[in-house]
Coordinates of C-alpha atoms in Angstrom, one line a residue:
X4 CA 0.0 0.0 0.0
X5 CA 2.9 2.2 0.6
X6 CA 4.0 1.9 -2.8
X7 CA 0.6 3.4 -4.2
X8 CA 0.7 6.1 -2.0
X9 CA 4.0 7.3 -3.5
X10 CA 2.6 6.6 -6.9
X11 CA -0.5 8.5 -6.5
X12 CA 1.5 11.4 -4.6
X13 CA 4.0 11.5 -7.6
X14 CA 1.2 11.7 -10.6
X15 CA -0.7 14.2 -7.9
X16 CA 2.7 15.9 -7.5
X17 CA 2.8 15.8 -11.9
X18 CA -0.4 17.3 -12.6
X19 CA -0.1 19.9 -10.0
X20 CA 3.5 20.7 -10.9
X21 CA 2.2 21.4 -14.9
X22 CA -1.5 23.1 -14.2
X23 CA -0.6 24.8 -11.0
X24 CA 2.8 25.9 -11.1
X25 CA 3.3 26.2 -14.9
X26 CA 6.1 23.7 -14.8
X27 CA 7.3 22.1 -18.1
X28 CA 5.9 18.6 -18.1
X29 CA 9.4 17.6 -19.2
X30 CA 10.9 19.0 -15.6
X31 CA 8.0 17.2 -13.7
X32 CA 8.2 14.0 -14.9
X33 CA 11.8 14.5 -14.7
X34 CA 11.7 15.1 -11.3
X35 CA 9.0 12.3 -10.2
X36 CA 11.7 9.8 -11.7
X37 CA 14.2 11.6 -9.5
X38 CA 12.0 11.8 -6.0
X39 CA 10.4 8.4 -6.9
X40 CA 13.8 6.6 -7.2
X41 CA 14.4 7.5 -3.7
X42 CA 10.6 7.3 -2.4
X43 CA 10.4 3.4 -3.9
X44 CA 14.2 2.6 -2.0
X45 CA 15.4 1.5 -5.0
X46 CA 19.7 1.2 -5.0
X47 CA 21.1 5.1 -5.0
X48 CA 23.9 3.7 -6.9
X49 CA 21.2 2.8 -9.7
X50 CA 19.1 5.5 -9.5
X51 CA 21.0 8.0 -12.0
X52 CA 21.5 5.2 -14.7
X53 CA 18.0 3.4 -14.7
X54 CA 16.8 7.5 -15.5
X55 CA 19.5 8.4 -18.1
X56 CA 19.5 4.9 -20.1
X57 CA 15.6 4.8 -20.2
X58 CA 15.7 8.5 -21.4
X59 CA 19.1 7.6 -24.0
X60 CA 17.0 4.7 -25.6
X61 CA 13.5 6.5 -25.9
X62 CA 15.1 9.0 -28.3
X63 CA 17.1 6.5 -29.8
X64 CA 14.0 4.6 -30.6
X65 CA 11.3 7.5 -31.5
X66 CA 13.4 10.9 -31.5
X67 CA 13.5 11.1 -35.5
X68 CA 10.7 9.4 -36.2
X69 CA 8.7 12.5 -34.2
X70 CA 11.2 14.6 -35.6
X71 CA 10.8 13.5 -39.3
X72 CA 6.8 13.9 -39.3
X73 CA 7.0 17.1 -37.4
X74 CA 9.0 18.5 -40.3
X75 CA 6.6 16.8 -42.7
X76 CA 3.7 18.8 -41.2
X77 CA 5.3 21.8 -41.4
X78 CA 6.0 22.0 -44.6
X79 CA 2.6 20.5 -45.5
X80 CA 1.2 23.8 -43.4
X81 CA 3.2 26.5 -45.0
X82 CA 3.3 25.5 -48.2
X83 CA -0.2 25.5 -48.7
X84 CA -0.4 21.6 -49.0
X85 CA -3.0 21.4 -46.2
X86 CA -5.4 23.9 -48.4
X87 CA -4.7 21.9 -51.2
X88 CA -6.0 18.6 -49.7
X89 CA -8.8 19.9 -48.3
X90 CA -10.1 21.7 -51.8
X91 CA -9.3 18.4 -53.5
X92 CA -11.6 16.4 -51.0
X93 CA -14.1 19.2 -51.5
X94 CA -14.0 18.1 -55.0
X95 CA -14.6 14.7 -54.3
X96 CA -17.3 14.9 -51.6
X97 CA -18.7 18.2 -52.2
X98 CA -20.8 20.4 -50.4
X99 CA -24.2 18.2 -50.3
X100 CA -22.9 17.3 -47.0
X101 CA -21.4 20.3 -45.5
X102 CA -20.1 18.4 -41.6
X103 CA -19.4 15.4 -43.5
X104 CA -16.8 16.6 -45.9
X105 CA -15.4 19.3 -43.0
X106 CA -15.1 16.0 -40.7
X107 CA -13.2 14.2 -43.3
X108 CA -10.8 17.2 -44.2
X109 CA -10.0 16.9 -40.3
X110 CA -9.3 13.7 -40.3
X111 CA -7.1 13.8 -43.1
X112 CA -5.0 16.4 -42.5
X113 CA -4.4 15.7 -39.2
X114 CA -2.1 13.0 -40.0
X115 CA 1.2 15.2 -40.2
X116 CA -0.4 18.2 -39.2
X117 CA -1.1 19.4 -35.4
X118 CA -4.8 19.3 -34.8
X119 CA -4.6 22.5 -33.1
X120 CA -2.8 24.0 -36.0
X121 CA -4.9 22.0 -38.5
X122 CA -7.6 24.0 -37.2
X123 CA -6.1 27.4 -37.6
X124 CA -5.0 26.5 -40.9
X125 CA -8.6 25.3 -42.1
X126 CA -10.7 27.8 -40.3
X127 CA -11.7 29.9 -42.6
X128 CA -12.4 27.4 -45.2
X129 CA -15.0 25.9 -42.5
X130 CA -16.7 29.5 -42.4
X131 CA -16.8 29.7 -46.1
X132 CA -18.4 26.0 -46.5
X133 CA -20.8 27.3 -43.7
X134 CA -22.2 30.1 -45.4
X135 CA -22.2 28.5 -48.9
X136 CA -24.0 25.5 -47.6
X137 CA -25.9 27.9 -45.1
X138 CA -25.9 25.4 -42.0
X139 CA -24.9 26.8 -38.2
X140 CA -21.2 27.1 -37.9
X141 CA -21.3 25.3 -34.4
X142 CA -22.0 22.2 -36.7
X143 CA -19.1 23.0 -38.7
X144 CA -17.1 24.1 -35.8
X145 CA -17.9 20.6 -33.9
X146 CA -17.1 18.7 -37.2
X147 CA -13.7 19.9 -37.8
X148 CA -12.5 19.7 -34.1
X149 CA -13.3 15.9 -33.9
X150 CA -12.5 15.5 -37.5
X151 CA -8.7 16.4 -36.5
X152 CA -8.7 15.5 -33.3
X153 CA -9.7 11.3 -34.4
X154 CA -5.9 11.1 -36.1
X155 CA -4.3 13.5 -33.4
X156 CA -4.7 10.6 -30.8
X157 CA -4.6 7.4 -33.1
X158 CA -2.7 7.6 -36.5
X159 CA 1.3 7.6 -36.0
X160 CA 3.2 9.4 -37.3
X161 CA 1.3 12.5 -34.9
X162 CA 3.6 12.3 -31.6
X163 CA 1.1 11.3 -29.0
X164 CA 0.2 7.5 -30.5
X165 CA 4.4 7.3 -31.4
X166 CA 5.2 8.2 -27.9
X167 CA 2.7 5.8 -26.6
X168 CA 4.2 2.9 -29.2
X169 CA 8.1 3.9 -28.0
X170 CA 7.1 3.4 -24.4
X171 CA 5.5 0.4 -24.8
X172 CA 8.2 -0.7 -26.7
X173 CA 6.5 -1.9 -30.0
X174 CA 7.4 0.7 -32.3
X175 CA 8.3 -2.1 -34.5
X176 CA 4.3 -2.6 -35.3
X177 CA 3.5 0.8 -36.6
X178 CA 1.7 -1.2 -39.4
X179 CA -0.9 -2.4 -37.0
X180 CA -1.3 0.8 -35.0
X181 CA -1.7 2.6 -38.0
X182 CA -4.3 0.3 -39.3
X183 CA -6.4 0.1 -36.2
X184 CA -5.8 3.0 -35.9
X185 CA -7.7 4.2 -38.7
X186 CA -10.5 2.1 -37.9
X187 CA -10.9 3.8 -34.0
X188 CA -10.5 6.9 -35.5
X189 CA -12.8 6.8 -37.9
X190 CA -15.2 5.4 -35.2
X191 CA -14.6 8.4 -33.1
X192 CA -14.9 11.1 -36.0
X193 CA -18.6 9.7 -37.0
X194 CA -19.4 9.6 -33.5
X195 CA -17.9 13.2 -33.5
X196 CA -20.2 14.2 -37.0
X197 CA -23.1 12.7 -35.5
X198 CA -22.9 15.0 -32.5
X199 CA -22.5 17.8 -34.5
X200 CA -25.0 17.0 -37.0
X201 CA -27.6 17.9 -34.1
X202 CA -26.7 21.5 -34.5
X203 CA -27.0 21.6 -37.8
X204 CA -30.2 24.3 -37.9
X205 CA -29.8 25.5 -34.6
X206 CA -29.4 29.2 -34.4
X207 CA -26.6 29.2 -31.7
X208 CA -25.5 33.1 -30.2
X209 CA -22.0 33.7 -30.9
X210 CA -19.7 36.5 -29.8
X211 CA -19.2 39.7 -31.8
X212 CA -16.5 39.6 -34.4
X213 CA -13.4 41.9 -33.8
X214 CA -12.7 44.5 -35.6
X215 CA -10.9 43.5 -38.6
X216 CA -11.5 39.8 -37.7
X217 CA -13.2 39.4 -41.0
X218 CA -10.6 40.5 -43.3
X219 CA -7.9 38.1 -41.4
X220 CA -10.2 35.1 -41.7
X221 CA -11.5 35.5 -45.3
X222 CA -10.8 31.8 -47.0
X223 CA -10.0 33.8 -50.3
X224 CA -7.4 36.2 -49.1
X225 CA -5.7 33.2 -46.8
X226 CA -5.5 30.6 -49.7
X227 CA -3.9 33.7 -52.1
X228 CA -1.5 33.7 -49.4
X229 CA 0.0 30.8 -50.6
X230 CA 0.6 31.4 -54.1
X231 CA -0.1 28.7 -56.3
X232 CA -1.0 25.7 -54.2
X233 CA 0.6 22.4 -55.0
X234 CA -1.3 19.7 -56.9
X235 CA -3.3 17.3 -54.9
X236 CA -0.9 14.4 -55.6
X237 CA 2.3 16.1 -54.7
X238 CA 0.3 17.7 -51.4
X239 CA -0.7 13.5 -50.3
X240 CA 2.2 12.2 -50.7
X241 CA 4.3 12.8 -48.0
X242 CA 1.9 11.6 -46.1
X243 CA 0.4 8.2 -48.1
X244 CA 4.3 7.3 -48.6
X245 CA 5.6 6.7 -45.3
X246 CA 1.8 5.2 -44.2
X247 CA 1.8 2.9 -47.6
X248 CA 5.7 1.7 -46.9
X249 CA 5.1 0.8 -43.3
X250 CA 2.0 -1.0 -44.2
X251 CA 3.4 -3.2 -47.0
X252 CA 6.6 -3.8 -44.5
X253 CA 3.7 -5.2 -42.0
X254 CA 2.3 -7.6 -44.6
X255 CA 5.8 -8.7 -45.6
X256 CA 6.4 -9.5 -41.8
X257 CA 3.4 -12.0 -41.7
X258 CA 3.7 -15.6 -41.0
X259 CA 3.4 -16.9 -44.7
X260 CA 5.9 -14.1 -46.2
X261 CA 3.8 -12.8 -48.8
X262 CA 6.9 -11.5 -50.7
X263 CA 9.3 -14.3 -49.9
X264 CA 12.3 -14.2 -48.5
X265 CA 14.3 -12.4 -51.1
X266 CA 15.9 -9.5 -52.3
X267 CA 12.6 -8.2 -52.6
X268 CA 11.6 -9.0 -48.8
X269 CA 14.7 -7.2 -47.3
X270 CA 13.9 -4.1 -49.5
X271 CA 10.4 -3.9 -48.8
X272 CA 11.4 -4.1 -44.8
X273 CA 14.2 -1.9 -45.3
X274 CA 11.5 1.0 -46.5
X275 CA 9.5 0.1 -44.0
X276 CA 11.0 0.7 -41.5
X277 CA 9.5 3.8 -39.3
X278 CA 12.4 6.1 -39.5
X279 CA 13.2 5.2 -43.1
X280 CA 9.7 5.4 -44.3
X281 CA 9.3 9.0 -42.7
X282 CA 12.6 9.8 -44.5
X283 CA 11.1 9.1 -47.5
X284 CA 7.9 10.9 -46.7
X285 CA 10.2 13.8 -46.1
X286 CA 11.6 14.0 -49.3
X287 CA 8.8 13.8 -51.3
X288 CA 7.4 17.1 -49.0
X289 CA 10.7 18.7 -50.4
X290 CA 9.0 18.4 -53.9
X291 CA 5.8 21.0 -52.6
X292 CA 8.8 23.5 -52.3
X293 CA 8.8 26.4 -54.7
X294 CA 10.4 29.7 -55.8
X295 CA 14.1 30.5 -54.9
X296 CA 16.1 29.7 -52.5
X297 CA 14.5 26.4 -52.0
X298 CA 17.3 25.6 -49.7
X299 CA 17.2 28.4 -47.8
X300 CA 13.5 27.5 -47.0
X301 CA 13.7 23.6 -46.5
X302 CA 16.4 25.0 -44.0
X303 CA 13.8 27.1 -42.0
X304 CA 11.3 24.4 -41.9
X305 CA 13.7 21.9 -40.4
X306 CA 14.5 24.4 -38.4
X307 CA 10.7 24.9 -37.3
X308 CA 9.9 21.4 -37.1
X309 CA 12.9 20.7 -34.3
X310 CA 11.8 24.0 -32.2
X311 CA 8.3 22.1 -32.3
X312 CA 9.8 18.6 -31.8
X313 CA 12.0 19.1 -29.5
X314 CA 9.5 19.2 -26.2
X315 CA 7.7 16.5 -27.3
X316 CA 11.0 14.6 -27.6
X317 CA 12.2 15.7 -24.0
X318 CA 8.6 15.1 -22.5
X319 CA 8.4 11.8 -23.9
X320 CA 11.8 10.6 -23.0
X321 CA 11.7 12.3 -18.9
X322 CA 8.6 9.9 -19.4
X323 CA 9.7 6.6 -20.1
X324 CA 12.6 8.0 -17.6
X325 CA 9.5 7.8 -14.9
X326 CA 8.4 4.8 -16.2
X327 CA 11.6 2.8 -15.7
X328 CA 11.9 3.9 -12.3
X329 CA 8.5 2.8 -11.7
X330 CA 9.4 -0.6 -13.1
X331 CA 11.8 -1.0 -10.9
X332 CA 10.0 -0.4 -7.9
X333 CA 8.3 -3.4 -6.1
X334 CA 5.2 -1.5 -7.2
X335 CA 4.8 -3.5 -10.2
X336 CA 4.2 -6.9 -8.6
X337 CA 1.5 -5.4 -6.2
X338 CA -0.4 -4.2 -9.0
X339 CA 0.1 -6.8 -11.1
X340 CA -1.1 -9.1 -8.5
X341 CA -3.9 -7.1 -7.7
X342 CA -5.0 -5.9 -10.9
X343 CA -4.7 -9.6 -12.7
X344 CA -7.8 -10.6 -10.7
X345 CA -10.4 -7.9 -11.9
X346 CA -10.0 -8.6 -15.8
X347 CA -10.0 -5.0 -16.6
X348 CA -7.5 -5.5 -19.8
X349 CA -8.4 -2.4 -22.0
X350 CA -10.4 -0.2 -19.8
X351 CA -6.9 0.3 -17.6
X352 CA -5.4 2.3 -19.8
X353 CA -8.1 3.8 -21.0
X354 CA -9.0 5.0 -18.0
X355 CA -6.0 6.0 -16.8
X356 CA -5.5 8.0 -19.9
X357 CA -8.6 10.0 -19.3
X358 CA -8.0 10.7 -16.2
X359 CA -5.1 12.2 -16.9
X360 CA -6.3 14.3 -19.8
X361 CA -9.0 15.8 -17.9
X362 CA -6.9 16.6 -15.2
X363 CA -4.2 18.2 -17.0
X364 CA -5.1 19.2 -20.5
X365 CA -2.9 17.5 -22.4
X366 CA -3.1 14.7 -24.7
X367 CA 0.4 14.0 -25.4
X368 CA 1.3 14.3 -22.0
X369 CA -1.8 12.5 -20.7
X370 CA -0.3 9.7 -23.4
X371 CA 3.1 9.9 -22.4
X372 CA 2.4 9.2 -18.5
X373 CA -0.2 6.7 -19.0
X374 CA 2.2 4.6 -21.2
X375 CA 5.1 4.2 -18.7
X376 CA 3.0 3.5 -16.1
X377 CA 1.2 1.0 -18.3
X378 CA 4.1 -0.7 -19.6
X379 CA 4.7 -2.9 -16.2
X380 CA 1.4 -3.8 -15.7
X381 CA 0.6 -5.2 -19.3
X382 CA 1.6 -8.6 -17.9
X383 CA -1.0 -8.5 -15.5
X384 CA -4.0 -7.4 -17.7
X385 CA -2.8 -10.1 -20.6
X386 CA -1.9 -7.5 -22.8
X387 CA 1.8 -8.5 -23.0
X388 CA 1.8 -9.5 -26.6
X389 CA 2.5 -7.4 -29.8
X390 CA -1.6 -7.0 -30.1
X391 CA -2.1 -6.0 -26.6
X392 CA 0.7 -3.5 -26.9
X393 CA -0.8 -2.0 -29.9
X394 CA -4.2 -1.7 -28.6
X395 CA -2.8 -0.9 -25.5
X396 CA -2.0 2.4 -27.6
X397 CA -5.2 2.8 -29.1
X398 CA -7.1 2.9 -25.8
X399 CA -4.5 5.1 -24.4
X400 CA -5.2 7.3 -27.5
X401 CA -8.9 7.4 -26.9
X402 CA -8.6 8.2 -23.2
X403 CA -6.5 11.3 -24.2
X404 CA -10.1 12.9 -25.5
X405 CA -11.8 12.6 -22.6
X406 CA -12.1 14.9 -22.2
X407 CA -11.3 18.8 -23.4
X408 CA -12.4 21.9 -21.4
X409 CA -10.2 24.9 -20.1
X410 CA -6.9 23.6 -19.4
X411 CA -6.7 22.2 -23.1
X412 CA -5.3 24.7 -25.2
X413 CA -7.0 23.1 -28.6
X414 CA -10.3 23.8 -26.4
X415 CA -9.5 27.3 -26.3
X416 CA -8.6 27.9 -30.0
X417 CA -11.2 25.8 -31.6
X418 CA -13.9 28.2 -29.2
X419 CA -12.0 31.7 -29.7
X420 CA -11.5 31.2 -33.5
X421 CA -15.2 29.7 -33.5
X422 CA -16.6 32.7 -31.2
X423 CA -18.3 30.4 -29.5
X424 CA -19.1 31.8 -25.8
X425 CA -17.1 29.9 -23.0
X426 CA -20.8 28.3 -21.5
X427 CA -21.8 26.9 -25.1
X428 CA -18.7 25.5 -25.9
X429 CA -19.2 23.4 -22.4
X430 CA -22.3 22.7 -24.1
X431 CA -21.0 21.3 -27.4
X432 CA -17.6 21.3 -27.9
X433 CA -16.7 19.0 -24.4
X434 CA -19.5 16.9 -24.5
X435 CA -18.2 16.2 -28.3
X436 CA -14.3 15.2 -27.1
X437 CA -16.4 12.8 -24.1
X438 CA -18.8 11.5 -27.4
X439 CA -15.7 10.9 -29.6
X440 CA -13.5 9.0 -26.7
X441 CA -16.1 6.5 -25.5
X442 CA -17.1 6.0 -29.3
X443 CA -12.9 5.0 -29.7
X444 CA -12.5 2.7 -27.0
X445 CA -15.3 1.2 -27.7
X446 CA -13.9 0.5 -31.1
X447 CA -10.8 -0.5 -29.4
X448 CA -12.6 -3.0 -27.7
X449 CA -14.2 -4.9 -30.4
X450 CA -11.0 -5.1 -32.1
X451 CA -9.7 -6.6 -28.7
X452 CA -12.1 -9.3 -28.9
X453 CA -11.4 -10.3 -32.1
X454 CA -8.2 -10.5 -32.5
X455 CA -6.7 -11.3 -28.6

């Protein structure tokens, strides 16, 4: 019992430290490896190497893989590839279905891209497809935000489901995270639409626009911005590459080697391998470059996407630094022991992982934590094996919705760049995230059954 009060204190001690106190989540969990290493008595002679190699070999195994398809994003976002795969599904799906087609640009596009920043970027093209289609822009608003924020929490290569996948050391199956992935997500987004589709003719009160508001979110002047966009093809394919290579590398893997065991095989694994297949994704983003200079510019995104990157990186590493202490700790065997006999499987991290969101804000973070402290305990809840790992991460991912209200910073610019009053985005946009979560794990679940 000891042993849980020191855990609870520590994650008590975490979320405090970050919502409280404004302390980087990197220094907290930094800090909770430090204090627990002491608080679980484990060797003092051990205590500085279990941190430092756990943090060494997190970056080793994720740090350019998050890197890579930060810097993918980025230059999807400011070269105007983003606006260019939204107008080409627009083309596709048209405007019949105004939440539909804004809920699958979300989920698209938030692949590479940020959802927060997904949402700044395709703002104004949600309150253009509003007004054409003449439907309330709280439906729109609702449909976006879930749209993005199904892929923020379950489609690698966004940070939070990577992280998750590094700590629970089965990076090596992004091919089945990715492809469950999908199938959660999409779950959760139609779940999402559906919500939002019951707004659809309500005449919601939003706040006054700001003076000048109007001229800095008109869809025309944003998209001239750009210059000319990028064709459709060119803007996909730094995403579809890296997702198709790591795919076909899974299928190659399987039992009856599809490809053989050849030349052939080795290549096709070679590609698809995380880091290599995010390399290649990166060079083909080089391609939606233009004008002179071109250099110059790639330079300035990469040196964008390691600004972004780099917390992530640190969080996620001072993480699984946490987490090793933790498995070191006689804590593991008492909740093993304890938690084998309740045949929770799933719902653990799950819950976990929601807790943790709501408490704190964050999704990556509420990821990050929730994986190392998940990652001794899989034993116990028979989710030891490559599968349970994997959908170990999905339900991790669809705990991290549940759910978003002040302390999330996406809640706060999908609301303020919406104008939707603080009281009705309780109303619709929170509920939505708690819709959207439940719908994933539930997803999650099923999957669980069938294949564990």
């Amino acid at each position: 019992m000891l042993s849980i009060a020191i855990l609870v204190t520590l994650v008590a001690a975490i979320v405090f430290a970050t919502t409280k106190l404004k302390i980087n989540p990197f220094l907290a969990l930094l800090a909770a490896a430090l204090i627990g290493g002491f608080a679980f008595g484990l060797p003092v002679d051990t205590i500085a190497s279990t941190i430092t190699t756990a943090f060494g070999a997190t970056l080793g195994n994720i740090g350019l893989i998050i890197l890579f398809g930060t810097i993918i994003g980025v230059i999807l976002e400011r070269t105007g590839a983003a606006i260019a795969m939204a107008e080409a599904l627009i083309r596709v799906l048209g405007t019949r279905f105004p939440t539909l087609t804004m809920s699958v640009i979300g989920f698209i596009v938030s692949i590479p891209v940020f959802c927060d920043s997904g949402f700044v970027i395709l703002n104004s093209l949600k309150k253009s497809l509003a007004a054409r289609a003449k439907v309330s822009l709280v439906a729109m608003t609702i449909a976006l935000m879930t749209g993005l924020y199904a892929t923020h929490v379950f489609v690698p290569p966004t940070p939070g489901p990577l992280a998750a996948a590094g700590n629970l050391n089965v990076i090596d199956q992004l091919g089945l995270i990715i492809g469950f992935g999908l199938i959660a997500a999409a779950v959760s987004a139609v779940a999402g639409l559906l919500w939002a589709n019951r707004f659809l003719k309500k005449n919601i009160e939003l706040m006054p626009e700001v003076a000048g508001e109007e001229d800095e979110q008109d869809y025309d002047k944003i998209r001239a911005s750009y210059g000319k966009l990028p064709n459709a093809f060119m803007a996909f394919l730094p995403i579809l590459a890296p997702i198709l290579l790591i795919c076909i590398a899974s299928i190659a893997k399987l039992p009856n080697r599809p490809f053989g065991e050849s030349g052939l095989y080795i290549a096709v694994v070679f590609l698809g391998t995380p880091v290599i297949a995010l390399a290649v994704g990166l060079l083909a983003s080089v391609f939606l470059l233009r004008g002179k200079g071109k250099l110059d510019i790639f330079g300035e995104h990469v040196t964008e996407g390691i600004r972004i990157s780099a917390p992530i990186l640190l969080i996620t590493a001072s993480g699984a630094a946490f987490g090793a202490v933790l498995a070191a700790s006689d804590l593991t065997d008492f909740l093993g022991s304890s938690l084998s006999t309740l045949g929770l499987g799933l719902a653990v991290p799950f819950l976990i992982s929601a807790a943790l969101k709501t408490a704190q804000g964050s999704s990556t973070v509420a990821m990050v934590t929730t994986s190392v402290l998940l990652l001794p305990l899989l034993p116990a809840l028979g989710l030891d094996s490559d599968l349970g790992k994997v959908l170990s991460v999905l339900a991790i991912g669809a705990g991290a919705m549940v759910v978003s209200h002040a302390n999330d910073s996406y809640f706060w610019v999908v609301s303020q760049l919406s104008r939707i009053p603080v009281a009705t985005a309780y109303r619709t946009l929170t509920p939505a995230t708690a819709i959207q979560g439940v719908a994933g794990f539930a997803a999650v679940w099923v999957i669980g059954l069938i294949v564990l």
